[in-house]
Coordinates of N, CA and C and ligand atoms in Angstrom, one line a residue:
M1 N -62.7 -66.0 25.3 CA -61.4 -66.4 24.8 C -61.1 -67.8 25.0
H2 N -60.5 -68.4 24.1 CA -60.1 -69.9 24.2 C -59.1 -70.1 25.3
K3 N -59.4 -71.1 26.1 CA -58.5 -71.4 27.2 C -58.0 -72.8 26.9
A4 N -56.7 -73.0 27.1 CA -56.1 -74.3 26.8 C -56.6 -75.2 28.0
K5 N -56.5 -76.5 27.8 CA -56.8 -77.5 28.8 C -55.9 -77.2 30.0
N6 N -56.4 -77.4 31.2 CA -55.6 -77.1 32.4 C -54.4 -78.0 32.4
E7 N -53.3 -77.4 32.8 CA -52.0 -78.1 32.9 C -51.6 -78.1 34.4
K8 N -50.7 -79.0 34.7 CA -50.1 -79.1 36.0 C -48.7 -78.5 35.9
I9 N -48.4 -77.5 36.7 CA -47.2 -76.8 36.6 C -46.4 -77.0 37.9
L10 N -45.2 -77.4 37.8 CA -44.3 -77.6 39.0 C -43.1 -76.6 38.9
V11 N -42.9 -75.8 39.9 CA -41.7 -74.9 40.0 C -40.8 -75.4 41.1
I12 N -39.5 -75.6 40.7 CA -38.6 -76.1 41.7 C -37.4 -75.0 41.8
V13 N -37.4 -74.4 43.0 CA -36.4 -73.3 43.2 C -35.6 -73.5 44.5
A14 N -34.5 -72.9 44.6 CA -33.6 -73.0 45.8 C -34.2 -72.1 46.9
H15 N -34.6 -70.9 46.5 CA -35.0 -69.9 47.6 C -36.3 -69.3 47.3
A16 N -37.0 -69.0 48.4 CA -38.3 -68.2 48.2 C -37.9 -66.8 47.7
D17 N -38.4 -66.5 46.6 CA -38.3 -65.2 45.8 C -37.8 -65.6 44.4
D18 N -37.1 -66.7 44.2 CA -36.6 -67.1 42.9 C -37.7 -67.3 41.9
E19 N -38.8 -67.9 42.4 CA -40.0 -68.1 41.6 C -40.6 -66.8 41.1
A20 N -40.7 -65.8 42.0 CA -41.3 -64.5 41.6 C -40.4 -63.8 40.6
I21 N -39.1 -63.8 40.8 CA -38.2 -63.1 39.9 C -38.1 -63.8 38.6
G22 N -37.9 -65.1 38.6 CA -37.7 -65.8 37.4 C -38.9 -66.1 36.5
C23 N -40.0 -66.4 37.2 CA -41.2 -66.8 36.3 C -42.5 -66.4 37.0
G24 N -42.4 -65.3 37.8 CA -43.7 -64.8 38.5 C -44.8 -64.5 37.5
G25 N -44.4 -63.7 36.5 CA -45.5 -63.3 35.5 C -46.0 -64.5 34.7
T26 N -45.2 -65.4 34.4 CA -45.6 -66.7 33.7 C -46.6 -67.5 34.6
L27 N -46.3 -67.5 35.9 CA -47.1 -68.2 36.8 C -48.5 -67.6 37.0
I28 N -48.5 -66.2 37.0 CA -49.7 -65.5 37.1 C -50.6 -65.8 35.9
R29 N -49.9 -65.9 34.7 CA -50.6 -66.2 33.5 C -51.1 -67.7 33.5
H30 N -50.3 -68.6 34.1 CA -50.8 -70.0 34.2 C -52.0 -70.0 35.1
N31 N -52.0 -69.3 36.2 CA -53.2 -69.3 37.1 C -54.4 -68.7 36.4
D32 N -54.2 -67.7 35.6 CA -55.3 -67.1 34.9 C -55.9 -68.1 33.9
N33 N -55.0 -69.0 33.4 CA -55.4 -70.0 32.5 C -56.1 -71.2 33.1
G34 N -56.2 -71.2 34.5 CA -56.8 -72.3 35.2 C -55.9 -73.4 35.4
D35 N -54.6 -73.2 35.2 CA -53.6 -74.3 35.5 C -53.4 -74.5 37.0
E36 N -53.0 -75.7 37.3 CA -52.7 -75.9 38.8 C -51.2 -75.8 39.0
I37 N -50.8 -75.0 40.0 CA -49.4 -74.7 40.3 C -49.0 -75.3 41.6
R38 N -47.8 -75.9 41.7 CA -47.2 -76.3 42.9 C -45.8 -75.8 42.9
I39 N -45.2 -75.5 44.1 CA -43.8 -75.0 44.1 C -43.0 -75.7 45.2
I40 N -41.8 -76.1 44.8 CA -40.9 -76.7 45.8 C -39.8 -75.7 46.1
Y41 N -39.6 -75.4 47.4 CA -38.6 -74.5 47.9 C -37.5 -75.4 48.6
M42 N -36.3 -75.4 48.1 CA -35.3 -76.4 48.6 C -34.6 -75.9 49.9
T43 N -34.4 -74.6 50.1 CA -33.6 -74.2 51.2 C -34.5 -73.3 52.1
D44 N -34.0 -73.0 53.3 CA -34.8 -72.0 54.1 C -34.4 -70.6 53.7
G45 N -33.4 -70.4 52.9 CA -33.1 -69.1 52.3 C -32.4 -68.1 53.2
V46 N -32.1 -68.5 54.4 CA -31.6 -67.5 55.4 C -30.4 -68.0 56.2
S47 N -30.2 -69.3 56.3 CA -29.2 -69.8 57.2 C -27.8 -69.4 57.0
A48 N -27.5 -69.0 55.7 CA -26.1 -68.6 55.5 C -25.8 -67.1 55.8
R49 N -26.9 -66.4 56.2 CA -26.7 -64.9 56.3 C -26.2 -64.5 57.6
A50 N -26.6 -65.1 58.7 CA -26.3 -64.6 60.0 C -25.7 -65.7 60.9
E51 N -24.6 -66.2 60.5 CA -24.0 -67.3 61.2 C -23.8 -66.9 62.6
G52 N -24.2 -67.8 63.5 CA -24.1 -67.6 64.9 C -25.1 -66.7 65.6
A53 N -26.0 -66.1 64.8 CA -27.0 -65.3 65.3 C -28.3 -65.9 65.1
S54 N -28.6 -66.9 65.9 CA -29.8 -67.8 65.6 C -31.1 -67.0 65.7
T55 N -31.2 -66.0 66.6 CA -32.4 -65.3 66.8 C -32.7 -64.5 65.5
E56 N -31.6 -63.9 65.0 CA -31.8 -63.1 63.7 C -32.2 -64.1 62.6
V57 N -31.6 -65.2 62.6 CA -31.9 -66.2 61.5 C -33.4 -66.6 61.6
N58 N -33.9 -66.8 62.8 CA -35.3 -67.2 63.0 C -36.2 -66.1 62.5
I59 N -35.9 -64.9 62.9 CA -36.8 -63.8 62.5 C -36.8 -63.7 61.0
A60 N -35.6 -63.7 60.4 CA -35.5 -63.6 58.9 C -36.2 -64.7 58.2
G61 N -36.0 -65.9 58.8 CA -36.6 -67.1 58.3 C -38.2 -67.0 58.3
Q62 N -38.7 -66.5 59.4 CA -40.1 -66.4 59.6 C -40.7 -65.3 58.6
N63 N -39.9 -64.2 58.4 CA -40.3 -63.2 57.5 C -40.4 -63.7 56.1
R64 N -39.3 -64.4 55.8 CA -39.3 -65.0 54.4 C -40.3 -66.0 54.1
L65 N -40.6 -66.8 55.1 CA -41.7 -67.8 55.0 C -43.0 -67.1 54.9
S66 N -43.2 -66.1 55.6 CA -44.5 -65.3 55.5 C -44.6 -64.7 54.1
A67 N -43.5 -64.1 53.6 CA -43.5 -63.5 52.3 C -43.9 -64.6 51.2
Q68 N -43.3 -65.8 51.4 CA -43.5 -66.9 50.5 C -45.0 -67.3 50.5
Q69 N -45.5 -67.4 51.7 CA -46.9 -67.8 51.9 C -47.9 -66.8 51.2
Q70 N -47.5 -65.5 51.3 CA -48.3 -64.5 50.6 C -48.2 -64.6 49.1
A71 N -47.0 -64.9 48.7 CA -46.7 -65.1 47.2 C -47.5 -66.3 46.7
C72 N -47.5 -67.4 47.4 CA -48.2 -68.6 47.0 C -49.7 -68.3 47.0
H73 N -50.2 -67.5 47.9 CA -51.6 -67.2 48.0 C -52.0 -66.4 46.7
Q74 N -51.1 -65.4 46.4 CA -51.4 -64.6 45.2 C -51.5 -65.5 43.9
L75 N -50.5 -66.4 43.9 CA -50.4 -67.3 42.7 C -51.4 -68.4 42.7
N76 N -52.2 -68.5 43.8 CA -53.2 -69.6 43.9 C -52.6 -71.0 43.8
V77 N -51.4 -71.1 44.5 CA -50.6 -72.3 44.5 C -51.4 -73.4 45.3
S78 N -51.6 -74.6 44.7 CA -52.4 -75.6 45.4 C -51.7 -76.3 46.5
K79 N -50.3 -76.3 46.3 CA -49.5 -76.9 47.4 C -48.1 -76.5 47.2
Y80 N -47.4 -76.2 48.4 CA -46.0 -75.9 48.3 C -45.3 -76.7 49.3
Y81 N -44.0 -76.9 49.0 CA -43.2 -77.8 49.8 C -41.9 -77.0 50.3
N82 N -41.6 -77.0 51.6 CA -40.4 -76.3 52.1 C -39.4 -77.4 52.6
F83 N -38.3 -77.4 52.0 CA -37.2 -78.3 52.5 C -36.2 -77.4 53.2
D84 N -35.4 -78.0 54.0 CA -34.4 -77.1 54.7 C -33.0 -77.5 54.4
F85 N -32.7 -77.7 53.1 CA -31.3 -77.9 52.7 C -30.6 -76.6 53.0
P86 N -29.3 -76.6 53.3 CA -28.6 -75.4 53.8 C -28.4 -74.4 52.8
D87 N -28.8 -73.2 53.1 CA -28.7 -72.0 52.2 C -27.3 -71.7 51.8
N88 N -27.0 -71.6 50.5 CA -25.7 -71.4 49.9 C -24.7 -72.4 50.2
R89 N -25.2 -73.6 50.6 CA -24.3 -74.7 50.9 C -24.9 -76.0 50.4
M90 N -25.7 -75.9 49.4 CA -26.2 -77.2 48.9 C -25.2 -78.1 48.3
D91 N -24.0 -77.5 48.0 CA -22.9 -78.3 47.4 C -22.4 -79.3 48.5
Q92 N -22.8 -79.1 49.8 CA -22.3 -80.0 50.8 C -23.2 -81.3 50.9
I93 N -24.3 -81.3 50.1 CA -25.2 -82.4 50.2 C -25.0 -83.3 48.9
S94 N -25.1 -84.6 49.1 CA -25.0 -85.5 47.9 C -26.2 -85.2 46.9
L95 N -25.9 -85.1 45.7 CA -27.0 -84.9 44.7 C -28.1 -85.8 44.8
I96 N -27.8 -87.1 45.1 CA -28.9 -88.1 45.2 C -29.8 -87.8 46.3
D97 N -29.3 -87.2 47.4 CA -30.2 -86.9 48.5 C -31.2 -85.7 48.1
I98 N -30.8 -84.9 47.2 CA -31.6 -83.8 46.8 C -32.6 -84.3 45.7
T99 N -32.1 -85.1 44.8 CA -33.0 -85.7 43.8 C -34.1 -86.5 44.4
Q100 N -33.7 -87.2 45.5 CA -34.7 -88.1 46.1 C -35.9 -87.4 46.8
V101 N -35.7 -86.1 47.1 CA -36.9 -85.4 47.7 C -37.8 -84.9 46.5
I102 N -37.2 -84.7 45.4 CA -38.0 -84.2 44.2 C -38.8 -85.3 43.5
E103 N -38.2 -86.4 43.4 CA -38.8 -87.5 42.6 C -40.2 -87.9 43.1
P104 N -40.4 -88.1 44.4 CA -41.7 -88.5 44.8 C -42.8 -87.5 44.6
I105 N -42.4 -86.2 44.6 CA -43.4 -85.1 44.3 C -43.8 -85.2 42.9
I106 N -42.8 -85.4 42.0 CA -43.1 -85.5 40.6 C -44.1 -86.7 40.3
T107 N -43.7 -87.8 41.0 CA -44.5 -89.0 40.8 C -46.0 -88.8 41.3
E108 N -46.1 -88.1 42.4 CA -47.5 -87.9 42.9 C -48.3 -86.9 42.1
F109 N -47.6 -85.7 41.8 CA -48.3 -84.6 41.2 C -48.5 -84.8 39.7
Q110 N -47.5 -85.5 39.0 CA -47.5 -85.7 37.6 C -47.6 -84.4 36.8
P111 N -46.7 -83.5 37.0 CA -46.7 -82.2 36.2 C -46.4 -82.4 34.8
S112 N -46.9 -81.6 33.9 CA -46.5 -81.6 32.5 C -45.4 -80.6 32.2
V113 N -45.4 -79.5 33.0 CA -44.4 -78.5 32.8 C -43.6 -78.3 34.1
I114 N -42.3 -78.2 33.9 CA -41.4 -77.9 35.1 C -40.6 -76.6 34.8
Y115 N -40.6 -75.7 35.8 CA -39.7 -74.5 35.7 C -38.7 -74.6 36.8
T116 N -37.4 -74.4 36.4 CA -36.4 -74.4 37.4 C -35.2 -73.4 37.0
H117 N -34.1 -73.5 37.8 CA -33.0 -72.6 37.6 C -32.2 -72.9 36.4
H118 N -31.5 -71.9 35.9 CA -30.5 -72.1 34.9 C -29.3 -72.8 35.5
G119 N -28.7 -73.7 34.8 CA -27.6 -74.5 35.4 C -26.3 -73.8 35.5
G120 N -26.2 -72.6 34.9 CA -24.9 -71.8 34.9 C -24.9 -70.6 35.8
D121 N -25.9 -70.6 36.7 CA -26.0 -69.4 37.7 C -24.8 -69.3 38.6
L122 N -24.5 -68.1 39.0 CA -23.4 -68.0 40.0 C -23.7 -68.6 41.3
N123 N -25.0 -68.6 41.7 CA -25.4 -69.2 43.0 C -25.3 -70.7 43.0
V124 N -24.6 -71.2 43.9 CA -24.3 -72.7 43.9 C -25.6 -73.5 44.1
D125 N -26.5 -73.0 44.9 CA -27.8 -73.7 45.2 C -28.6 -73.8 43.9
H126 N -28.5 -72.7 43.1 CA -29.3 -72.7 41.8 C -28.7 -73.8 40.9
R127 N -27.4 -73.9 40.8 CA -26.8 -74.8 39.9 C -27.1 -76.3 40.3
I128 N -27.1 -76.5 41.6 CA -27.4 -77.9 42.1 C -28.8 -78.2 42.0
V129 N -29.7 -77.3 42.2 CA -31.2 -77.6 42.0 C -31.4 -77.9 40.5
H130 N -30.8 -77.2 39.6 CA -30.9 -77.5 38.2 C -30.5 -78.9 37.9
Q131 N -29.3 -79.3 38.4 CA -28.8 -80.7 38.2 C -29.8 -81.7 38.8
A132 N -30.3 -81.4 40.0 CA -31.1 -82.4 40.7 C -32.5 -82.5 39.9
V133 N -33.0 -81.4 39.4 CA -34.2 -81.5 38.6 C -34.0 -82.3 37.3
L134 N -32.9 -82.1 36.6 CA -32.6 -82.9 35.4 C -32.5 -84.4 35.8
T135 N -31.9 -84.6 36.9 CA -31.7 -86.0 37.3 C -33.0 -86.7 37.7
A136 N -33.9 -85.9 38.4 CA -35.2 -86.4 38.8 C -36.1 -86.6 37.5
C137 N -35.8 -85.9 36.5 CA -36.6 -85.9 35.3 C -36.0 -86.7 34.1
R138 N -35.1 -87.6 34.5 CA -34.6 -88.5 33.5 C -35.7 -89.1 32.6
P139 N -35.6 -88.9 31.3 CA -36.8 -89.4 30.5 C -37.0 -90.9 30.7
Q140 N -38.3 -91.2 31.0 CA -38.7 -92.6 31.2 C -39.9 -92.8 30.3
P141 N -40.1 -94.1 30.0 CA -41.4 -94.3 29.2 C -42.6 -93.9 30.0
N142 N -43.5 -93.3 29.3 CA -44.8 -92.7 29.9 C -44.6 -91.6 30.9
S143 N -43.5 -90.9 30.8 CA -43.2 -89.8 31.7 C -44.3 -88.7 31.5
W144 N -44.7 -88.1 32.6 CA -45.7 -87.0 32.5 C -45.0 -85.7 32.1
V145 N -43.7 -85.5 32.4 CA -43.1 -84.2 32.2 C -42.8 -84.0 30.7
K146 N -43.5 -83.0 30.1 CA -43.4 -82.8 28.7 C -42.5 -81.6 28.4
K147 N -42.3 -80.8 29.3 CA -41.5 -79.6 29.0 C -40.7 -79.1 30.3
I148 N -39.4 -78.9 30.1 CA -38.6 -78.3 31.2 C -38.0 -77.0 30.7
L149 N -38.2 -76.0 31.5 CA -37.7 -74.6 31.2 C -36.9 -74.1 32.3
S150 N -35.8 -73.5 32.0 CA -35.0 -72.8 33.0 C -35.1 -71.3 32.9
F151 N -35.1 -70.6 34.0 CA -35.3 -69.1 34.0 C -34.1 -68.4 34.5
E152 N -34.1 -67.1 34.4 CA -33.0 -66.3 34.9 C -33.4 -65.6 36.2
V153 N -32.4 -65.5 37.1 CA -32.7 -64.8 38.4 C -31.7 -63.7 38.5
N154 N -32.2 -62.4 38.6 CA -31.3 -61.3 38.7 C -30.3 -61.5 39.9
S155 N -29.1 -61.1 39.7 CA -28.0 -61.1 40.7 C -27.5 -62.6 40.9
S156 N -27.8 -63.4 39.9 CA -27.2 -64.7 39.9 C -26.9 -65.2 38.5
T157 N -27.9 -65.1 37.6 CA -27.7 -65.6 36.3 C -26.7 -64.7 35.5
E158 N -26.9 -63.3 35.7 CA -26.1 -62.4 34.9 C -24.7 -62.2 35.6
W159 N -24.6 -62.6 36.8 CA -23.3 -62.4 37.6 C -22.4 -63.6 37.3
A160 N -22.8 -64.6 36.6 CA -21.9 -65.8 36.4 C -21.0 -65.4 35.2
S161 N -19.9 -66.1 35.1 CA -18.9 -65.9 34.0 C -18.9 -67.1 33.1
T162 N -18.8 -66.8 31.8 CA -18.7 -67.9 30.9 C -17.4 -68.7 31.0
S163 N -16.5 -68.2 31.8 CA -15.3 -68.9 32.0 C -15.5 -70.1 33.0
M164 N -16.6 -70.0 33.7 CA -16.9 -71.1 34.7 C -18.2 -71.9 34.3
S165 N -19.0 -71.3 33.6 CA -20.3 -72.0 33.3 C -20.9 -71.5 32.0
S166 N -22.0 -72.2 31.6 CA -22.6 -71.9 30.3 C -23.5 -70.6 30.5
A167 N -23.5 -69.8 29.5 CA -24.3 -68.6 29.5 C -25.8 -68.8 29.4
F168 N -26.6 -67.9 29.9 CA -28.0 -68.0 29.7 C -28.4 -67.4 28.3
L169 N -28.8 -68.2 27.4 CA -29.2 -67.8 26.1 C -30.6 -68.1 25.8
P170 N -31.5 -67.2 26.1 CA -32.9 -67.6 26.1 C -33.4 -67.9 24.6
N171 N -34.3 -68.9 24.6 CA -34.9 -69.3 23.3 C -36.4 -69.6 23.4
Y172 N -36.9 -69.1 24.5 CA -38.4 -69.3 24.8 C -38.8 -68.1 25.6
F173 N -39.9 -67.5 25.2 CA -40.4 -66.3 25.8 C -41.9 -66.4 26.2
V174 N -42.2 -65.9 27.3 CA -43.6 -65.8 27.7 C -44.0 -64.3 27.9
E175 N -44.9 -63.9 27.1 CA -45.3 -62.5 27.2 C -46.1 -62.2 28.5
I176 N -45.7 -61.2 29.2 CA -46.4 -60.9 30.5 C -46.8 -59.4 30.5
S177 N -47.0 -58.8 29.3 CA -47.3 -57.4 29.2 C -48.5 -57.1 30.0
E178 N -49.6 -57.9 30.0 CA -50.8 -57.6 30.8 C -50.7 -58.0 32.2
Y179 N -49.6 -58.6 32.6 CA -49.4 -59.0 34.0 C -48.3 -58.3 34.8
Q180 N -47.8 -57.2 34.2 CA -46.7 -56.5 34.8 C -47.1 -56.0 36.2
Q181 N -48.3 -55.4 36.3 CA -48.7 -54.9 37.6 C -48.8 -56.0 38.7
E182 N -49.3 -57.1 38.3 CA -49.5 -58.3 39.2 C -48.1 -58.9 39.6
K183 N -47.2 -58.8 38.6 CA -45.8 -59.3 38.9 C -45.2 -58.4 39.9
Q184 N -45.4 -57.1 39.8 CA -44.8 -56.1 40.7 C -45.4 -56.4 42.1
Q185 N -46.7 -56.7 42.2 CA -47.3 -57.0 43.5 C -46.7 -58.2 44.1
L186 N -46.4 -59.2 43.3 CA -45.8 -60.4 43.7 C -44.4 -60.2 44.3
L187 N -43.6 -59.4 43.5 CA -42.3 -59.0 44.0 C -42.3 -58.2 45.3
E188 N -43.3 -57.4 45.4 CA -43.4 -56.6 46.7 C -43.6 -57.4 47.9
K189 N -44.1 -58.7 47.7 CA -44.2 -59.6 48.9 C -42.8 -59.9 49.4
Y190 N -41.8 -59.9 48.5 CA -40.5 -60.2 48.9 C -39.6 -58.9 49.1
Q191 N -40.3 -57.8 49.5 CA -39.6 -56.5 49.7 C -38.3 -56.7 50.5
E192 N -38.3 -57.5 51.5 CA -37.1 -57.6 52.3 C -35.9 -58.2 51.6
E193 N -36.2 -58.9 50.5 CA -35.1 -59.5 49.7 C -34.6 -58.5 48.7
M194 N -35.4 -57.5 48.5 CA -35.0 -56.5 47.4 C -34.1 -55.4 47.8
K195 N -33.3 -54.9 46.9 CA -32.4 -53.8 47.1 C -32.9 -52.6 46.4
P196 N -32.3 -51.4 46.7 CA -32.7 -50.2 46.0 C -32.1 -50.2 44.6
Y197 N -32.8 -49.7 43.6 CA -32.2 -49.5 42.2 C -31.0 -48.6 42.3
P198 N -29.9 -48.8 41.6 CA -29.7 -49.7 40.5 C -29.2 -51.1 40.8
H199 N -29.3 -51.6 42.0 CA -29.0 -53.0 42.3 C -29.8 -53.8 41.3
T200 N -29.2 -54.9 40.8 CA -29.9 -55.7 39.9 C -31.0 -56.5 40.6
R201 N -30.9 -56.7 41.9 CA -32.0 -57.3 42.6 C -33.0 -56.2 43.2
S202 N -33.5 -55.4 42.3 CA -34.5 -54.4 42.7 C -35.7 -54.6 41.8
I203 N -36.8 -54.2 42.3 CA -38.1 -54.4 41.5 C -38.0 -53.7 40.2
E204 N -37.3 -52.5 40.2 CA -37.2 -51.7 38.9 C -36.3 -52.5 37.9
A205 N -35.2 -53.1 38.4 CA -34.3 -53.8 37.5 C -34.9 -55.0 36.9
I206 N -35.7 -55.7 37.7 CA -36.4 -56.9 37.3 C -37.4 -56.5 36.2
N207 N -38.1 -55.4 36.4 CA -39.1 -54.9 35.5 C -38.4 -54.5 34.2
Y208 N -37.2 -53.8 34.3 CA -36.5 -53.4 33.1 C -36.0 -54.7 32.3
L209 N -35.6 -55.7 33.0 CA -35.1 -56.9 32.3 C -36.3 -57.5 31.6
N210 N -37.5 -57.6 32.2 CA -38.6 -58.1 31.5 C -39.0 -57.3 30.2
K211 N -38.7 -56.0 30.3 CA -39.0 -55.1 29.1 C -38.0 -55.4 28.0
V212 N -36.7 -55.5 28.4 CA -35.7 -55.8 27.4 C -36.0 -57.2 26.8
R213 N -36.3 -58.2 27.6 CA -36.6 -59.5 27.0 C -37.8 -59.5 26.1
G214 N -38.8 -58.7 26.5 CA -40.0 -58.5 25.7 C -39.7 -57.9 24.4
S215 N -39.0 -56.7 24.4 CA -38.7 -56.0 23.2 C -37.8 -56.9 22.2
S216 N -37.0 -57.8 22.8 CA -36.2 -58.6 21.9 C -37.0 -59.6 21.1
V217 N -38.3 -59.8 21.5 CA -39.2 -60.6 20.7 C -40.4 -59.8 20.2
G218 N -40.3 -58.5 20.3 CA -41.4 -57.6 19.8 C -42.6 -57.5 20.6
V219 N -42.5 -57.7 21.9 CA -43.7 -57.4 22.8 C -43.2 -56.5 23.9
E220 N -44.2 -56.0 24.7 CA -43.8 -55.0 25.7 C -43.0 -55.6 26.8
S221 N -43.4 -56.7 27.3 CA -42.7 -57.3 28.5 C -42.8 -58.8 28.4
A222 N -41.7 -59.5 28.8 CA -41.7 -61.0 28.7 C -40.7 -61.5 29.7
E223 N -41.0 -62.8 30.1 CA -40.0 -63.5 30.9 C -39.3 -64.5 29.9
A224 N -38.0 -64.6 30.1 CA -37.2 -65.4 29.1 C -36.7 -66.7 29.8
F225 N -36.7 -67.7 28.9 CA -36.3 -69.1 29.4 C -35.4 -69.7 28.4
M226 N -34.7 -70.7 28.9 CA -34.0 -71.7 28.0 C -34.8 -73.0 28.0
L227 N -35.2 -73.4 26.9 CA -36.0 -74.7 26.8 C -35.0 -75.8 26.9
I228 N -35.1 -76.6 28.0 CA -34.2 -77.7 28.2 C -34.7 -78.9 27.5
R229 N -36.0 -79.2 27.5 CA -36.5 -80.3 26.8 C -38.0 -80.1 26.5
A230 N -38.5 -80.5 25.4 CA -39.9 -80.5 25.1 C -40.3 -81.8 24.3
I231 N -41.4 -82.4 24.7 CA -41.8 -83.6 24.1 C -43.3 -83.3 23.7
H232 N -43.6 -83.5 22.4 CA -44.9 -83.3 21.9 C -45.4 -84.6 21.2
Ligands
ZN301 ZN1 -32.0 -68.0 44.7

């Protein structure tokens, strides 16, 4: 089978599990293709949950970090970065401080494709990460970044209202029909973040969403994206 030239893929997410939900199947496919993957996690993902209960936060944080490490191992991620911006409070940080941690990684890694959050998500961290990524990727002469795609995350993208932000209208699809089983294994790493069906943040609901996205373009299963920018 023809394999495309190896690409460098950078994923920039607010929380550990966003990458698995939003583009896990696509990343499995990238890895299968021999592409190099790196992931930036912007928050610790737990600090907003158990205010005042630092022991609980630590345990939850360690569990989530361990899940993240297992997910990165499955995806054959060559390097990941963990920042500790405050969970669900990234709006308290200046955008420039967030952009400034992303920029040097892009300069060093020189990715050609970037995946990140949809800018209209209900979750404030997702919206801010989206903004910071676009700011860090301001088009410059000889920029390495050729494609920026935003993905949807169950229980954030579809929970937003068009009265406050722009809707997620996918125009770019990656077929993951042959990777559904592996995506499920990836999501299972984050079992503690998942809820029972019919909660939208359940493995079943994520699987159904991928099937709906797939059938909308005539394949069994797909992850859907909005193409922010492509340069060829
Ligand atoms: Zn998230």
